[in-house]
Coordinates of N, CA, C and O in Angstrom, one line a residue:
Q1 N -5.8 5.3 -12.5 CA -6.5 6.4 -12.9 C -8.0 6.2 -13.1 O -8.4 5.1 -13.5
V2 N -8.8 7.1 -12.7 CA -10.2 7.0 -12.8 C -10.7 7.9 -14.0 O -10.2 9.1 -14.1
Q3 N -11.5 7.4 -14.8 CA -12.1 8.2 -15.9 C -13.3 9.0 -15.4 O -14.2 8.4 -14.8
L4 N -13.3 10.3 -15.6 CA -14.4 11.1 -15.1 C -15.0 11.9 -16.3 O -14.2 12.5 -17.1
V5 N -16.3 12.0 -16.3 CA -17.0 12.7 -17.3 C -18.0 13.6 -16.7 O -19.0 13.1 -16.1
E6 N -17.9 14.9 -16.9 CA -18.8 15.9 -16.4 C -20.0 16.1 -17.4 O -19.8 15.9 -18.6
S7 N -21.1 16.5 -16.9 CA -22.2 16.8 -17.7 C -23.1 17.8 -17.0 O -23.0 18.0 -15.8
G8 N -24.0 18.5 -17.7 CA -25.0 19.3 -17.1 C -24.8 20.8 -17.1 O -25.6 21.6 -16.7
G9 N -23.6 21.2 -17.7 CA -23.4 22.6 -17.8 C -24.3 23.3 -18.8 O -25.1 22.6 -19.5
G10 N -24.2 24.6 -18.9 CA -25.1 25.3 -19.8 C -25.1 26.8 -19.5 O -24.3 27.3 -18.7
L11 N -26.0 27.5 -20.2 CA -26.2 28.9 -20.1 C -27.5 29.2 -19.3 O -28.6 28.7 -19.7
V12 N -27.4 29.9 -18.2 CA -28.5 30.3 -17.4 C -28.4 31.8 -17.0 O -27.4 32.4 -17.2
Q13 N -29.5 32.3 -16.4 CA -29.5 33.6 -16.0 C -29.2 33.7 -14.5 O -29.4 32.7 -13.7
A14 N -28.8 34.9 -14.1 CA -28.5 35.1 -12.7 C -29.7 34.8 -11.8 O -30.9 35.1 -12.2
G15 N -29.5 34.1 -10.7 CA -30.6 33.7 -9.9 C -31.1 32.3 -10.1 O -31.8 31.7 -9.3
D16 N -30.8 31.7 -11.3 CA -31.3 30.4 -11.7 C -30.5 29.3 -11.0 O -29.5 29.6 -10.3
S17 N -30.9 28.1 -11.1 CA -30.2 26.9 -10.6 C -29.7 26.0 -11.7 O -30.3 26.0 -12.8
L18 N -28.7 25.3 -11.4 CA -28.1 24.3 -12.4 C -27.5 23.2 -11.6 O -27.0 23.4 -10.5
R19 N -27.5 22.0 -12.2 CA -27.0 20.8 -11.6 C -26.0 20.2 -12.5 O -26.3 19.9 -13.7
V20 N -24.8 20.1 -12.1 CA -23.7 19.4 -12.9 C -23.4 18.1 -12.2 O -23.3 18.0 -11.0
S21 N -23.1 17.1 -13.1 CA -22.9 15.8 -12.6 C -21.5 15.3 -13.1 O -21.0 15.8 -14.1
C22 N -21.0 14.3 -12.4 CA -19.7 13.7 -12.8 C -19.8 12.2 -12.6 O -20.1 11.7 -11.5
A23 N -19.6 11.5 -13.7 CA -19.7 10.0 -13.7 C -18.3 9.5 -13.7 O -17.5 9.9 -14.5
A24 N -18.1 8.5 -12.8 CA -16.7 7.9 -12.7 C -16.7 6.5 -13.1 O -17.7 5.7 -12.8
S25 N -15.7 6.1 -13.9 CA -15.6 4.7 -14.3 C -14.6 4.0 -13.5 O -13.4 3.9 -13.8
T26 N -15.1 3.5 -12.4 CA -14.2 2.7 -11.5 C -15.1 1.8 -10.6 O -16.2 2.2 -10.3
R27 N -14.7 0.6 -10.3 CA -15.5 -0.3 -9.4 C -15.3 0.1 -7.9 O -16.1 -0.5 -7.1
T28 N -14.4 1.0 -7.6 CA -14.2 1.3 -6.3 C -14.4 2.8 -6.0 O -13.7 3.5 -5.3
F29 N -15.5 3.3 -6.6 CA -15.8 4.8 -6.5 C -16.0 5.2 -5.0 O -15.6 6.3 -4.7
S30 N -16.5 4.3 -4.2 CA -16.7 4.7 -2.8 C -15.4 4.9 -2.0 O -15.5 5.4 -0.9
N31 N -14.3 4.5 -2.6 CA -13.0 4.8 -2.0 C -12.4 6.1 -2.3 O -11.3 6.5 -1.8
Y32 N -13.1 6.9 -3.1 CA -12.5 8.2 -3.6 C -13.2 9.4 -3.1 O -14.5 9.4 -3.1
A33 N -12.4 10.3 -2.6 CA -13.0 11.7 -2.3 C -13.2 12.3 -3.7 O -12.4 12.1 -4.6
M34 N -14.2 13.1 -3.8 CA -14.5 13.8 -5.1 C -14.5 15.3 -4.8 O -15.1 15.8 -3.8
G35 N -14.0 16.0 -5.8 CA -14.0 17.5 -5.7 C -14.5 18.1 -6.9 O -14.4 17.6 -8.0
W36 N -15.0 19.3 -6.8 CA -15.3 20.2 -7.9 C -14.4 21.5 -7.8 O -14.3 22.1 -6.8
F37 N -13.9 21.8 -9.0 CA -13.0 23.0 -9.1 C -13.6 23.7 -10.3 O -14.3 23.2 -11.2
R38 N -13.2 25.0 -10.4 CA -13.6 25.8 -11.6 C -12.5 26.7 -12.0 O -11.7 27.1 -11.2
Q39 N -12.6 27.1 -13.3 CA -11.6 28.0 -13.9 C -12.3 28.9 -14.8 O -12.9 28.5 -15.8
A40 N -12.2 30.2 -14.5 CA -12.8 31.3 -15.3 C -11.7 31.8 -16.2 O -10.5 31.6 -15.9
P41 N -12.0 32.4 -17.4 CA -11.0 32.9 -18.3 C -10.1 33.9 -17.6 O -10.5 34.8 -16.9
G42 N -8.8 33.6 -17.8 CA -7.8 34.5 -17.3 C -7.5 34.3 -15.8 O -6.7 35.1 -15.2
K43 N -8.1 33.3 -15.2 CA -7.9 33.1 -13.8 C -7.4 31.7 -13.5 O -7.5 30.8 -14.4
E44 N -6.9 31.5 -12.3 CA -6.4 30.2 -11.9 C -7.6 29.3 -11.5 O -8.6 29.8 -11.1
R45 N -7.3 28.0 -11.6 CA -8.3 27.0 -11.2 C -8.5 27.2 -9.7 O -7.6 27.3 -8.9
E46 N -9.8 27.2 -9.2 CA -10.1 27.4 -7.8 C -11.0 26.3 -7.3 O -11.8 25.7 -8.0
F47 N -10.9 26.0 -6.0 CA -11.7 25.0 -5.3 C -13.1 25.5 -5.2 O -13.4 26.7 -4.9
V48 N -14.1 24.6 -5.4 CA -15.5 24.9 -5.2 C -16.1 24.1 -4.1 O -16.7 24.7 -3.2
A49 N -16.0 22.8 -4.2 CA -16.6 21.9 -3.2 C -15.9 20.5 -3.2 O -15.4 20.1 -4.3
A50 N -16.0 19.8 -2.1 CA -15.4 18.5 -2.1 C -16.2 17.6 -1.1 O -16.8 18.2 -0.1
I51 N -16.2 16.3 -1.3 CA -16.9 15.4 -0.4 C -15.9 14.2 -0.2 O -15.3 13.7 -1.1
S52 N -15.8 13.8 1.1 CA -14.9 12.7 1.4 C -15.3 11.4 0.9 O -16.5 11.3 0.4
W53 N -14.4 10.4 0.9 CA -14.8 9.1 0.3 C -16.0 8.5 1.0 O -16.8 7.8 0.4
S54 N -16.1 8.8 2.3 CA -17.3 8.2 3.1 C -18.5 9.1 2.9 O -19.6 8.6 3.3
G55 N -18.4 10.3 2.5 CA -19.5 11.2 2.4 C -19.7 11.9 3.7 O -20.6 12.8 3.8
A56 N -18.9 11.6 4.7 CA -19.2 12.2 6.0 C -18.7 13.7 6.1 O -19.3 14.4 6.9
R57 N -17.8 14.1 5.3 CA -17.3 15.4 5.3 C -17.5 16.1 4.0 O -17.2 15.5 2.9
K58 N -17.9 17.3 4.1 CA -18.1 18.2 2.9 C -17.4 19.5 3.1 O -17.5 20.0 4.2
Y59 N -16.8 20.0 2.1 CA -16.2 21.3 2.2 C -16.6 22.2 1.0 O -16.9 21.7 -0.1
Y60 N -16.7 23.5 1.3 CA -17.2 24.5 0.3 C -16.3 25.7 0.4 O -15.9 26.1 1.4
A61 N -16.1 26.3 -0.8 CA -15.4 27.6 -0.9 C -16.4 28.6 -0.3 O -17.6 28.5 -0.4
D62 N -15.8 29.6 0.4 CA -16.6 30.7 1.0 C -17.6 31.3 0.0 O -18.7 31.7 0.3
S63 N -17.1 31.4 -1.3 CA -17.9 32.1 -2.3 C -19.2 31.3 -2.7 O -20.1 31.9 -3.3
V64 N -19.3 30.0 -2.3 CA -20.4 29.3 -2.8 C -21.2 28.7 -1.6 O -22.3 28.1 -1.8
K65 N -20.7 28.9 -0.4 CA -21.4 28.4 0.8 C -22.8 28.9 0.9 O -23.1 30.1 0.7
G66 N -23.8 28.0 1.2 CA -25.2 28.3 1.2 C -25.9 28.4 -0.1 O -27.1 28.5 -0.2
R67 N -25.1 28.3 -1.2 CA -25.7 28.3 -2.5 C -25.5 26.9 -3.3 O -26.4 26.5 -4.0
F68 N -24.4 26.3 -3.1 CA -24.0 25.1 -3.7 C -24.1 23.9 -2.8 O -23.7 24.1 -1.6
T69 N -24.4 22.7 -3.3 CA -24.4 21.5 -2.5 C -23.8 20.4 -3.2 O -24.2 20.1 -4.4
I70 N -22.9 19.7 -2.6 CA -22.2 18.6 -3.2 C -22.8 17.3 -2.6 O -23.1 17.2 -1.4
S71 N -23.0 16.3 -3.5 CA -23.5 15.0 -3.0 C -23.0 13.9 -3.8 O -22.5 14.1 -4.9
R72 N -23.0 12.7 -3.3 CA -22.5 11.6 -4.1 C -23.5 10.4 -4.0 O -24.2 10.2 -3.0
D73 N -23.5 9.6 -5.1 CA -24.4 8.4 -5.1 C -23.4 7.3 -5.5 O -23.1 7.1 -6.7
N74 N -23.0 6.5 -4.5 CA -22.0 5.5 -4.8 C -22.5 4.3 -5.6 O -21.8 3.6 -6.3
A75 N -23.8 4.1 -5.5 CA -24.5 3.1 -6.3 C -24.4 3.4 -7.8 O -24.4 2.5 -8.7
K76 N -24.4 4.7 -8.1 CA -24.4 5.1 -9.5 C -23.0 5.7 -10.0 O -22.9 6.2 -11.1
N77 N -22.1 5.7 -9.0 CA -20.7 6.2 -9.4 C -20.8 7.6 -9.8 O -20.1 8.0 -10.8
T78 N -21.6 8.4 -9.2 CA -21.7 9.8 -9.6 C -21.6 10.8 -8.4 O -21.9 10.4 -7.2
V79 N -21.1 12.0 -8.7 CA -21.1 13.1 -7.8 C -21.8 14.2 -8.4 O -21.6 14.5 -9.6
V80 N -22.6 14.9 -7.7 CA -23.4 16.0 -8.2 C -23.1 17.3 -7.5 O -22.9 17.3 -6.2
L81 N -23.1 18.4 -8.2 CA -23.0 19.7 -7.7 C -24.3 20.5 -8.0 O -24.5 20.8 -9.2
Q82 N -25.1 20.7 -7.0 CA -26.3 21.5 -7.2 C -26.0 22.9 -6.9 O -25.5 23.3 -5.8
M83 N -26.2 23.8 -7.9 CA -25.9 25.2 -7.8 C -27.1 26.0 -7.9 O -27.9 26.0 -8.9
N84 N -27.4 26.7 -6.8 CA -28.6 27.6 -6.7 C -28.1 29.1 -6.6 O -27.0 29.4 -6.3
S85 N -29.1 30.0 -6.9 CA -28.8 31.4 -6.8 C -27.5 31.8 -7.5 O -26.6 32.5 -7.0
L86 N -27.4 31.3 -8.8 CA -26.2 31.5 -9.5 C -25.9 33.0 -9.8 O -26.9 33.8 -10.0
K87 N -24.7 33.3 -9.9 CA -24.2 34.7 -10.1 C -23.3 34.7 -11.3 O -22.7 33.7 -11.7
P88 N -23.2 35.9 -12.0 CA -22.3 35.9 -13.2 C -20.9 35.5 -12.8 O -20.2 34.9 -13.7
E89 N -20.5 35.8 -11.6 CA -19.1 35.4 -11.2 C -18.9 33.9 -11.0 O -17.8 33.5 -10.8
D90 N -20.0 33.1 -11.1 CA -19.9 31.7 -11.1 C -19.5 31.1 -12.5 O -19.3 29.9 -12.6
T91 N -19.5 32.0 -13.5 CA -19.2 31.6 -14.8 C -17.8 31.0 -14.9 O -16.8 31.7 -14.5
A92 N -17.7 29.8 -15.4 CA -16.4 29.1 -15.5 C -16.6 27.7 -16.1 O -17.7 27.3 -16.3
V93 N -15.4 27.1 -16.4 CA -15.4 25.7 -16.7 C -15.3 24.9 -15.4 O -14.4 25.2 -14.6
Y94 N -16.2 24.0 -15.1 CA -16.3 23.2 -13.9 C -15.7 21.9 -14.1 O -16.1 21.1 -15.0
Y95 N -14.7 21.5 -13.3 CA -14.1 20.2 -13.4 C -14.3 19.4 -12.1 O -14.3 19.9 -11.0
C96 N -14.5 18.1 -12.3 CA -14.6 17.2 -11.2 C -13.2 16.4 -11.1 O -12.5 16.3 -12.1
A97 N -12.9 16.0 -9.9 CA -11.6 15.4 -9.7 C -11.8 14.3 -8.6 O -12.7 14.4 -7.8
A98 N -10.9 13.3 -8.6 CA -11.0 12.2 -7.7 C -9.6 12.0 -7.0 O -8.6 12.1 -7.6
K99 N -9.7 11.7 -5.7 CA -8.6 11.4 -4.9 C -8.9 10.2 -4.0 O -9.8 10.1 -3.2
L100 N -8.0 9.2 -4.1 CA -8.2 7.9 -3.4 C -8.1 8.2 -1.9 O -7.1 8.8 -1.4
Y101 N -9.1 7.7 -1.2 CA -9.2 7.8 0.3 C -9.0 9.2 0.9 O -8.5 9.3 2.0
G102 N -9.4 10.2 0.2 CA -9.4 11.5 0.7 C -10.5 11.7 1.7 O -11.6 11.4 1.5
S103 N -10.1 12.3 2.9 CA -11.1 12.5 3.9 C -11.0 13.8 4.7 O -11.9 14.3 5.3
G104 N -9.8 14.4 4.7 CA -9.6 15.5 5.6 C -9.5 16.8 4.8 O -9.9 16.9 3.6
D105 N -8.9 17.8 5.4 CA -8.8 19.2 4.8 C -8.1 19.2 3.5 O -8.3 20.1 2.6
E106 N -7.3 18.2 3.2 CA -6.5 18.1 2.0 C -7.3 18.1 0.7 O -6.9 18.4 -0.3
I107 N -8.6 17.6 0.9 CA -9.4 17.4 -0.4 C -9.9 18.8 -0.9 O -10.6 18.8 -1.9
Q108 N -9.5 19.9 -0.3 CA -9.8 21.2 -0.8 C -8.7 21.7 -1.8 O -8.9 22.8 -2.4
Y109 N -7.6 20.9 -2.0 CA -6.5 21.4 -2.7 C -6.3 20.5 -4.0 O -6.3 19.3 -4.0
A110 N -6.3 21.2 -5.2 CA -6.3 20.6 -6.5 C -5.1 19.6 -6.6 O -5.2 18.6 -7.2
L111 N -3.9 20.0 -6.0 CA -2.8 19.1 -6.2 C -2.9 17.8 -5.6 O -2.1 16.8 -5.9
Q112 N -3.9 17.6 -4.7 CA -4.1 16.3 -4.0 C -4.8 15.3 -5.0 O -4.8 14.1 -4.7
Y113 N -5.4 15.8 -6.0 CA -6.2 14.9 -6.9 C -5.4 14.3 -8.0 O -4.6 15.0 -8.6
T114 N -5.7 13.1 -8.3 CA -4.9 12.4 -9.4 C -5.7 12.2 -10.7 O -5.1 11.8 -11.7
S115 N -7.0 12.3 -10.6 CA -7.8 12.1 -11.8 C -8.7 13.3 -12.0 O -9.3 13.8 -11.0
W116 N -8.8 13.7 -13.3 CA -9.6 14.9 -13.6 C -10.5 14.7 -14.8 O -10.1 13.9 -15.7
G117 N -11.7 15.3 -14.8 CA -12.5 15.2 -16.0 C -12.1 16.3 -17.0 O -11.2 17.1 -16.7
Q118 N -12.8 16.4 -18.1 CA -12.5 17.3 -19.2 C -13.2 18.7 -19.0 O -12.8 19.6 -19.6
G119 N -14.1 18.7 -18.0 CA -14.8 20.0 -17.7 C -16.1 20.2 -18.4 O -16.3 19.7 -19.5
T120 N -16.9 21.0 -17.8 CA -18.2 21.4 -18.4 C -18.4 22.9 -18.2 O -18.1 23.4 -17.1
Q121 N -18.8 23.6 -19.2 CA -18.9 25.1 -19.2 C -20.2 25.5 -18.5 O -21.3 25.0 -18.9
V122 N -20.1 26.4 -17.5 CA -21.3 27.0 -16.9 C -21.2 28.5 -17.1 O -20.2 29.1 -16.8
T123 N -22.2 29.1 -17.8 CA -22.2 30.5 -18.0 C -23.5 31.1 -17.4 O -24.6 30.6 -17.7
V124 N -23.3 32.1 -16.6 CA -24.4 32.8 -15.9 C -24.5 34.2 -16.5 O -23.5 35.0 -16.3
S125 N -25.6 34.5 -17.1 CA -25.7 35.9 -17.6 C -26.4 36.8 -16.6 O -27.2 36.3 -15.8
S126 N -26.1 38.1 -16.7 CA -26.7 39.0 -15.7 C -28.0 39.6 -16.2 O -28.4 39.4 -17.3

């Protein structure tokens, strides 16, 4: 199991940007695909973005394409979700997750991940 800690959430206005980060406690971070998921009140957890263990592949939900960017820094054991042009419908708790050697389409699915962070709240006011 990988320990994951998210940070950077907060309250912003529509159109603003926000950057959420996830720090992983493992010596083999570069072997893990990393994903971001979110859950709004009364809704199921949904996929947001994912990056393969090599960083060569990135996936985004249609609802965030062109606005969100996922990146990773293996030297710092972190994955970052840069969120631009935020909308009220982006309001949710954002979770990061880790999957060993994930690289293909499967990293878009929550059930593929074995480690999860505690989540960070992102609230976008209109």
